[in-house]
Short mmCIF file of C-alpha atoms and ligand atoms in Angstrom, two decimals:
data_model
loop_
_atom_site.label_atom_id
_atom_site.label_comp_id
_atom_site.label_asym_id
_atom_site.label_seq_id
_atom_site.Cartn_x
_atom_site.Cartn_y
_atom_site.Cartn_z
CA ARG A 1 138.41 83.05 146.67
CA ASP A 2 140.94 84.27 144.15
CA ASN A 3 144.67 83.75 144.27
CA VAL A 4 144.38 81.24 147.04
CA GLU A 5 147.43 79.53 148.36
CA TRP A 6 148.18 76.12 146.98
CA SER A 7 149.12 73.58 149.63
CA GLU A 8 151.54 70.67 149.35
CA GLU A 9 148.57 68.35 149.49
CA GLN A 10 146.96 70.06 146.53
CA GLU A 11 150.22 69.95 144.62
CA ALA A 12 150.58 66.23 145.34
CA SER A 13 147.03 65.49 144.29
CA ALA A 14 147.46 67.43 141.04
CA LYS A 15 150.73 65.65 140.35
CA SER A 16 149.15 62.26 140.81
CA LYS A 17 146.25 63.16 138.48
CA VAL A 18 148.77 64.19 135.84
CA GLN A 19 150.82 61.04 136.35
CA GLU A 20 147.68 59.04 135.86
CA ASN A 21 146.48 60.82 132.70
CA SER A 22 149.93 60.84 131.11
CA SER A 23 150.83 57.24 131.91
CA GLN A 24 150.00 56.21 128.37
CA LEU A 25 151.15 58.36 125.47
CA LEU A 26 149.54 58.45 122.06
CA PRO A 27 151.48 56.40 119.47
CA PRO A 28 153.85 58.29 117.11
CA ASP A 29 151.61 57.99 114.03
CA LYS A 30 148.70 59.61 115.91
CA GLN A 31 151.02 62.33 117.24
CA GLU A 32 152.16 63.05 113.70
CA GLU A 33 148.57 63.19 112.49
CA TYR A 34 147.69 65.94 115.00
CA GLU A 35 150.78 67.94 114.03
CA VAL A 36 150.23 67.65 110.27
CA ASN A 37 146.53 68.49 110.51
CA ALA A 38 146.75 71.13 113.25
CA LYS A 39 145.43 73.91 111.03
CA ARG A 40 142.45 71.84 109.93
CA TYR A 41 141.44 71.11 113.54
CA TRP A 42 141.53 74.82 114.42
CA ASP A 43 139.64 75.69 111.22
CA ASP A 44 136.93 73.23 112.29
CA PHE A 45 136.92 74.79 115.75
CA TYR A 46 136.23 78.26 114.30
CA LYS A 47 133.63 76.90 111.87
CA ILE A 48 131.67 75.60 114.84
CA HIS A 49 132.22 78.37 117.38
CA GLU A 50 132.85 81.36 115.11
CA ASN A 51 133.65 84.14 117.53
CA GLY A 52 131.41 82.92 120.33
CA PHE A 53 133.80 80.83 122.40
CA PHE A 54 136.61 82.98 123.76
CA LYS A 55 135.25 86.01 125.52
CA ASP A 56 136.12 89.58 124.83
CA ARG A 57 138.61 90.78 127.36
CA HIS A 58 138.45 94.35 128.42
CA TRP A 59 140.61 93.33 131.43
CA LEU A 60 143.45 93.21 128.98
CA PHE A 61 144.22 96.85 129.61
CA THR A 62 144.57 96.55 133.35
CA GLU A 63 146.98 93.66 132.94
CA PHE A 64 148.72 94.93 129.83
CA PRO A 65 148.60 98.75 129.82
CA GLU A 66 151.19 98.58 127.00
CA LEU A 67 148.29 97.80 124.66
CA ALA A 68 146.82 101.26 125.15
CA PRO A 69 149.48 103.41 126.83
CA ASN A 70 147.48 106.64 126.53
CA ARG A 71 144.31 105.27 127.94
CA ASN A 72 142.83 106.93 130.97
CA PRO A 73 142.56 104.09 133.53
CA SER A 74 138.96 104.99 134.32
CA GLN A 75 137.99 104.92 130.64
CA ASN A 76 136.69 101.37 130.60
CA GLU A 77 135.36 101.09 134.08
CA ASP A 78 131.77 100.74 133.05
CA SER A 79 132.35 98.14 130.40
CA VAL A 80 134.65 96.23 132.70
CA ARG A 81 132.11 96.18 135.47
CA GLU A 82 129.35 95.10 133.16
CA HIS A 83 131.58 92.45 131.64
CA SER A 84 132.60 91.15 135.02
CA TYR A 85 128.99 90.77 136.07
CA LYS A 86 128.15 88.84 132.93
CA GLU A 87 131.07 86.48 133.40
CA GLU A 88 130.30 85.89 137.08
CA SER A 89 126.75 84.93 136.32
CA ASN A 90 127.85 82.64 133.51
CA ASN A 91 130.32 80.98 135.71
CA ALA A 92 128.26 78.46 137.62
CA GLY A 93 130.60 75.64 138.53
CA LEU A 94 132.72 74.36 135.70
CA GLY A 95 129.95 74.72 133.16
CA SER A 96 132.08 76.77 130.82
CA CYS A 97 134.22 73.85 129.69
CA GLU A 98 133.38 72.09 126.51
CA ASN A 99 135.24 69.38 124.65
CA GLY A 100 138.38 70.08 126.64
CA HIS A 101 138.28 73.83 125.91
CA CYS A 102 137.66 75.78 129.06
CA SER A 103 136.62 79.36 128.62
CA LEU A 104 139.73 81.24 129.44
CA GLU A 105 138.65 83.65 132.11
CA THR A 106 136.35 83.44 135.07
CA ARG A 107 136.46 87.07 136.13
CA ALA A 108 137.15 90.26 134.37
CA GLU A 109 139.00 92.08 137.12
CA ASN A 110 142.31 90.55 137.92
CA GLN A 111 143.83 90.67 141.33
CA LEU A 112 147.23 89.20 140.89
CA ASN A 113 149.31 87.28 143.27
CA LEU A 114 152.98 86.58 142.96
CA ILE A 115 153.50 82.94 143.77
CA LYS A 116 156.94 81.43 143.49
CA SER A 117 157.18 79.14 141.41
CA THR A 118 165.80 71.85 126.96
CA PRO A 119 165.03 74.03 124.56
CA THR A 120 165.65 73.07 120.91
CA PHE A 121 167.60 75.48 118.77
CA CYS A 122 166.35 76.16 115.29
CA THR A 123 168.37 74.87 112.44
CA GLU A 124 166.35 76.19 109.55
CA GLU A 125 166.29 79.87 110.34
CA LEU A 126 167.35 82.31 107.69
CA ALA A 127 171.02 83.25 107.82
CA PRO A 128 171.57 86.85 109.05
CA GLN A 129 172.65 88.05 105.59
CA LYS A 130 169.55 86.61 103.96
CA ARG A 131 167.42 88.24 106.65
CA SER A 132 168.88 91.63 106.01
CA GLU A 133 168.16 91.28 102.27
CA VAL A 134 164.57 90.43 103.13
CA ASN A 135 164.34 93.43 105.45
CA GLN A 136 165.66 95.82 102.83
CA SER A 137 162.84 94.80 100.53
CA TYR A 138 160.12 96.04 102.94
CA GLY A 139 159.88 99.72 101.98
CA ASP A 140 156.22 100.54 102.15
CA TYR A 141 154.42 97.87 104.16
CA PRO A 142 151.04 97.85 105.90
CA GLY A 143 151.38 100.09 108.94
CA SER A 144 154.77 101.46 107.79
CA SER A 145 153.80 105.02 108.65
CA ALA A 146 152.50 104.15 112.14
CA SER A 147 154.36 105.14 115.27
CA TYR A 148 153.10 102.36 117.58
CA ARG A 149 152.77 98.84 116.18
CA ILE A 150 151.23 95.85 117.93
CA LEU A 151 151.17 92.30 116.55
CA GLU A 152 148.81 89.73 117.97
CA VAL A 153 149.88 86.22 117.13
CA GLY A 154 147.27 83.43 117.06
CA CYS A 155 144.51 86.02 117.13
CA GLY A 156 141.62 83.61 116.60
CA ALA A 157 138.39 85.45 115.86
CA GLY A 158 139.71 88.80 117.09
CA ASN A 159 138.63 88.85 120.74
CA THR A 160 141.77 90.76 121.67
CA VAL A 161 142.34 92.79 118.52
CA PHE A 162 138.96 94.51 118.47
CA PRO A 163 139.12 95.62 122.12
CA ILE A 164 142.58 97.06 121.37
CA LEU A 165 141.25 98.99 118.38
CA GLN A 166 138.30 100.25 120.42
CA THR A 167 140.35 101.27 123.43
CA ASN A 168 143.61 102.60 122.01
CA ASN A 169 142.79 105.75 120.06
CA ASP A 170 146.38 106.81 119.41
CA PRO A 171 146.27 108.00 115.76
CA GLY A 172 149.74 106.46 115.31
CA LEU A 173 148.51 102.98 116.29
CA PHE A 174 148.57 100.08 113.85
CA VAL A 175 147.54 96.55 114.85
CA TYR A 176 148.57 93.41 112.99
CA CYS A 177 147.09 90.07 113.76
CA CYS A 178 147.62 86.61 112.39
CA ASP A 179 146.52 83.04 112.78
CA PHE A 180 147.15 79.91 110.73
CA SER A 181 143.41 79.24 110.63
CA THR A 182 142.02 80.85 107.49
CA THR A 183 138.55 80.52 109.02
CA ALA A 184 139.65 82.60 112.00
CA VAL A 185 141.33 85.25 109.83
CA ASP A 186 138.17 85.45 107.66
CA LEU A 187 136.13 86.09 110.81
CA VAL A 188 138.44 88.97 111.73
CA GLN A 189 138.46 90.48 108.23
CA ASN A 190 134.68 90.21 107.92
CA ASN A 191 134.00 91.77 111.30
CA ALA A 192 132.17 95.10 110.96
CA GLU A 193 134.88 96.71 113.12
CA TYR A 194 137.72 95.65 110.84
CA ASP A 195 139.30 98.86 109.52
CA SER A 196 142.17 98.33 107.09
CA SER A 197 143.55 101.80 107.79
CA ARG A 198 144.23 100.72 111.40
CA CYS A 199 144.80 96.98 111.21
CA PHE A 200 146.00 94.15 109.02
CA ALA A 201 144.94 90.53 109.53
CA PHE A 202 146.92 87.83 107.72
CA VAL A 203 147.28 84.08 107.62
CA HIS A 204 150.56 82.91 109.12
CA ASP A 205 151.70 79.52 110.38
CA LEU A 206 154.10 80.10 113.27
CA CYS A 207 155.60 76.67 112.72
CA ASN A 208 156.71 77.56 109.21
CA ASP A 209 159.86 79.55 109.83
CA GLN A 210 160.24 80.31 106.12
CA SER A 211 156.93 82.12 105.99
CA PRO A 212 157.62 85.87 105.98
CA PHE A 213 155.98 88.48 108.21
CA PRO A 214 154.56 91.58 106.54
CA MET A 215 156.74 93.90 108.65
CA PRO A 216 160.54 94.17 108.98
CA ASP A 217 162.66 93.19 112.00
CA GLU A 218 162.75 95.71 114.86
CA SER A 219 159.49 97.36 113.81
CA LEU A 220 157.10 96.30 116.59
CA ASP A 221 156.44 97.86 119.99
CA VAL A 222 154.40 94.92 121.29
CA VAL A 223 153.86 91.27 120.39
CA ILE A 224 150.98 89.64 122.21
CA LEU A 225 150.41 85.92 122.73
CA ILE A 226 147.16 84.99 124.44
CA PHE A 227 146.76 81.23 124.95
CA VAL A 228 148.67 80.58 121.74
CA LEU A 229 152.13 79.27 122.53
CA SER A 230 150.41 76.42 124.39
CA ALA A 231 148.87 75.26 121.10
CA ILE A 232 152.31 74.67 119.55
CA LEU A 233 154.42 71.51 119.59
CA PRO A 234 156.87 72.15 122.49
CA GLU A 235 159.97 71.46 120.33
CA LYS A 236 158.99 74.32 118.04
CA MET A 237 158.37 76.98 120.69
CA GLN A 238 161.93 78.31 121.01
CA CYS A 239 162.31 78.95 117.32
CA ILE A 240 159.01 80.85 117.25
CA VAL A 241 159.89 83.01 120.24
CA ASN A 242 163.30 83.80 118.68
CA ARG A 243 161.65 84.94 115.48
CA LEU A 244 159.06 87.06 117.26
CA SER A 245 161.73 88.66 119.38
CA ARG A 246 163.57 89.79 116.25
CA LEU A 247 160.47 91.68 115.15
CA LEU A 248 160.55 93.82 118.32
CA LYS A 249 162.09 97.28 118.41
CA PRO A 250 164.74 97.67 121.09
CA GLY A 251 162.66 98.35 124.19
CA GLY A 252 159.66 96.51 122.68
CA MET A 253 157.85 93.81 124.66
CA ILE A 254 156.33 90.37 124.32
CA LEU A 255 153.20 89.99 126.45
CA LEU A 256 151.86 86.52 127.19
CA ARG A 257 149.04 84.95 129.08
CA ASP A 258 148.73 81.17 128.90
CA TYR A 259 147.90 77.93 130.69
CA GLY A 260 149.94 77.07 133.79
CA ARG A 261 150.96 73.65 135.08
CA TYR A 262 148.09 71.85 136.89
CA ASP A 263 145.38 74.12 135.55
CA LEU A 264 142.04 72.36 135.91
CA ALA A 265 141.99 71.77 132.15
CA GLN A 266 145.15 69.67 132.51
CA LEU A 267 143.74 67.64 135.40
CA ARG A 268 140.53 66.91 133.52
CA PHE A 269 142.23 65.12 130.64
CA LYS A 270 141.66 61.40 130.50
CA LYS A 271 144.21 58.69 129.90
CA GLY A 272 144.89 58.41 126.18
CA GLN A 273 144.91 62.16 125.47
CA CYS A 274 148.51 62.86 126.41
CA LEU A 275 151.00 63.45 123.60
CA SER A 276 154.12 64.16 125.66
CA ASP A 277 154.90 65.65 129.08
CA ASN A 278 152.22 68.26 129.85
CA PHE A 279 151.03 68.32 126.22
CA TYR A 280 147.56 66.95 125.42
CA VAL A 281 145.07 66.63 122.60
CA ARG A 282 141.47 67.67 123.15
CA GLY A 283 138.45 65.78 121.84
CA ASP A 284 138.33 68.07 118.80
CA GLY A 285 141.96 67.50 117.79
CA THR A 286 143.35 70.82 119.05
CA ARG A 287 146.32 70.56 121.43
CA VAL A 288 147.40 72.30 124.60
CA TYR A 289 150.56 72.57 126.71
CA PHE A 290 150.69 73.57 130.39
CA PHE A 291 153.69 75.76 131.28
CA THR A 292 155.72 76.44 134.38
CA GLN A 293 157.05 79.93 135.00
CA ASP A 294 160.63 78.66 134.58
CA GLU A 295 159.94 77.15 131.17
CA LEU A 296 158.58 80.44 129.91
CA ASP A 297 161.46 82.33 131.47
CA ASP A 298 163.90 80.06 129.59
CA LEU A 299 162.09 80.52 126.28
CA PHE A 300 162.15 84.31 126.51
CA THR A 301 165.60 84.81 128.00
CA ARG A 302 167.16 82.47 125.42
CA ALA A 303 165.60 84.70 122.79
CA GLY A 304 167.57 87.62 124.28
CA LEU A 305 164.70 89.23 126.19
CA GLU A 306 164.68 90.52 129.75
CA LYS A 307 162.07 89.74 132.37
CA ILE A 308 159.70 92.50 133.40
CA GLN A 309 157.01 90.21 134.82
CA ASN A 310 156.46 86.45 135.19
CA LEU A 311 153.65 85.54 137.55
CA VAL A 312 151.10 82.87 138.31
CA ASP A 313 147.44 83.79 138.58
CA ARG A 314 145.73 80.99 140.46
CA ARG A 315 142.00 80.96 141.22
CA LEU A 316 139.82 78.54 143.05
CA GLN A 317 136.92 77.22 141.06
CA VAL A 318 134.28 75.29 142.94
CA ASN A 319 131.97 72.83 141.30
CA ARG A 320 129.09 72.71 143.72
CA GLY A 321 127.39 69.77 141.98
CA LYS A 322 130.38 67.50 142.18
CA GLN A 323 131.72 68.92 145.46
CA MET A 324 135.06 69.33 143.80
CA THR A 325 137.60 72.09 144.11
CA MET A 326 139.88 72.82 141.24
CA TYR A 327 142.08 75.68 140.22
CA ARG A 328 142.48 77.79 137.16
CA VAL A 329 146.19 78.37 136.77
CA TRP A 330 147.38 80.98 134.32
CA ILE A 331 150.82 82.43 133.75
CA GLN A 332 151.32 86.00 132.72
CA CYS A 333 154.62 87.27 131.33
CA LYS A 334 156.15 90.48 130.02
CA TYR A 335 159.62 90.29 128.49
CA GLN A 336 161.44 93.20 126.96
CA LYS A 337 164.05 93.50 124.24
CA PRO A 338 167.00 95.40 125.67
CA ALA A 339 167.26 98.98 124.46
CA ALA A 340 169.93 99.62 121.84
CA PRO A 341 173.33 100.35 123.41
CA GLN A 342 174.15 104.06 123.58
CA PRO A 343 176.85 105.06 121.06
C1 LIG B 1 143.34 78.81 122.40
S1 LIG B 1 143.23 79.68 120.87
C2 LIG B 1 143.43 81.35 121.40
C3 LIG B 1 142.92 82.35 120.38
C4 LIG B 1 143.03 83.82 120.77
N1 LIG B 1 144.38 84.24 121.05
C5 LIG B 1 142.15 84.11 121.94
O1 LIG B 1 142.68 84.22 123.05
O2 LIG B 1 140.93 84.20 121.75
C6 LIG B 1 144.79 79.29 120.06
C7 LIG B 1 144.95 79.94 118.70
O3 LIG B 1 146.24 79.65 118.19
C8 LIG B 1 146.14 79.43 116.80
N2 LIG B 1 147.30 78.62 116.38
C9 LIG B 1 147.62 77.37 116.79
N3 LIG B 1 148.75 76.94 116.16
C10 LIG B 1 149.15 77.96 115.35
C11 LIG B 1 150.24 78.12 114.45
N4 LIG B 1 151.12 77.13 114.23
N5 LIG B 1 150.36 79.28 113.78
C12 LIG B 1 149.45 80.28 113.97
N6 LIG B 1 148.40 80.19 114.81
C13 LIG B 1 148.25 79.03 115.49
C14 LIG B 1 144.81 78.71 116.65
O4 LIG B 1 144.28 78.77 115.35
C15 LIG B 1 143.96 79.45 117.66
O5 LIG B 1 143.33 80.56 117.07
#
């Protein structure tokens, strides 16, 4: 049932659903309103759901072993199995979608399938000289003495960060995480597992390219983006990826999992919710973009990174009640900063 092939018929039917739901775009003043108030809509989301909506993801480590390189692969088998069972039994039909948010995973174990599948340049970035002045001022920063540094961007309530802290017991590990929602960052900081000697949660708006990061350029081993880039206005994505790529050490990696084109969440939008091509607003004011593999490849390669992985994970989801078949479509990417040239 997983990773099923996607026929031309299915592609055509998805395309026509998208044509239909994007035939009428929201007017510019409404578009502007969702951009200006984006943080408030996500704050409201976390006030309602706290950390109950997005599930913990122990599968992370099978897909992204970079998050816990020293982990023994059998280490989490029990919790993964238990987790998988829980998710399967929760997953009757499409019941896990609410207000346009679909819970992000249907199964904990991932069997992956490789299916084949105009950016804007930033004008307001800091000039290289200015950046180097900023970098020189870092000195002692949170996590400065660590040997392996991970940053999770758009961390929400911490459903990725806490599994990383539990699973990766490298004493040299330090995990940063940020979100522009102060409500989300409060949830992380107030979590009983938050340990300031191993992690640092901070408020950061990715769309504000003047807002500094608490660590210098070339200091991170891993940057992780889980269903986050899709929440950003498409015109702003390139600038964000460029900035994140500068934070990576040579050899460091950006890991991403996000919504793919024609995911069931895209097909379920109604007319009047489309902001621009493949970008929609949910009933609660939060927004979502649906990527193709090529778009993500462009974003990362233009930021100077090299492809390690770029795949589609497509799963059949059957709604028995409505006799409808739909697909979850996720894209998973790993892009690496080239190692420094040998002298
Ligand atoms: C779909 S949620 C995913 C949350 C989390 N990564 C997870 O998987 O549970 C998208 C997240 O991106 C955050 N976000 C959206 N726009 C942002 C921005 N401009 N800067 C920082 N975070 C942002 C939201 O607050 C939200 O927590």
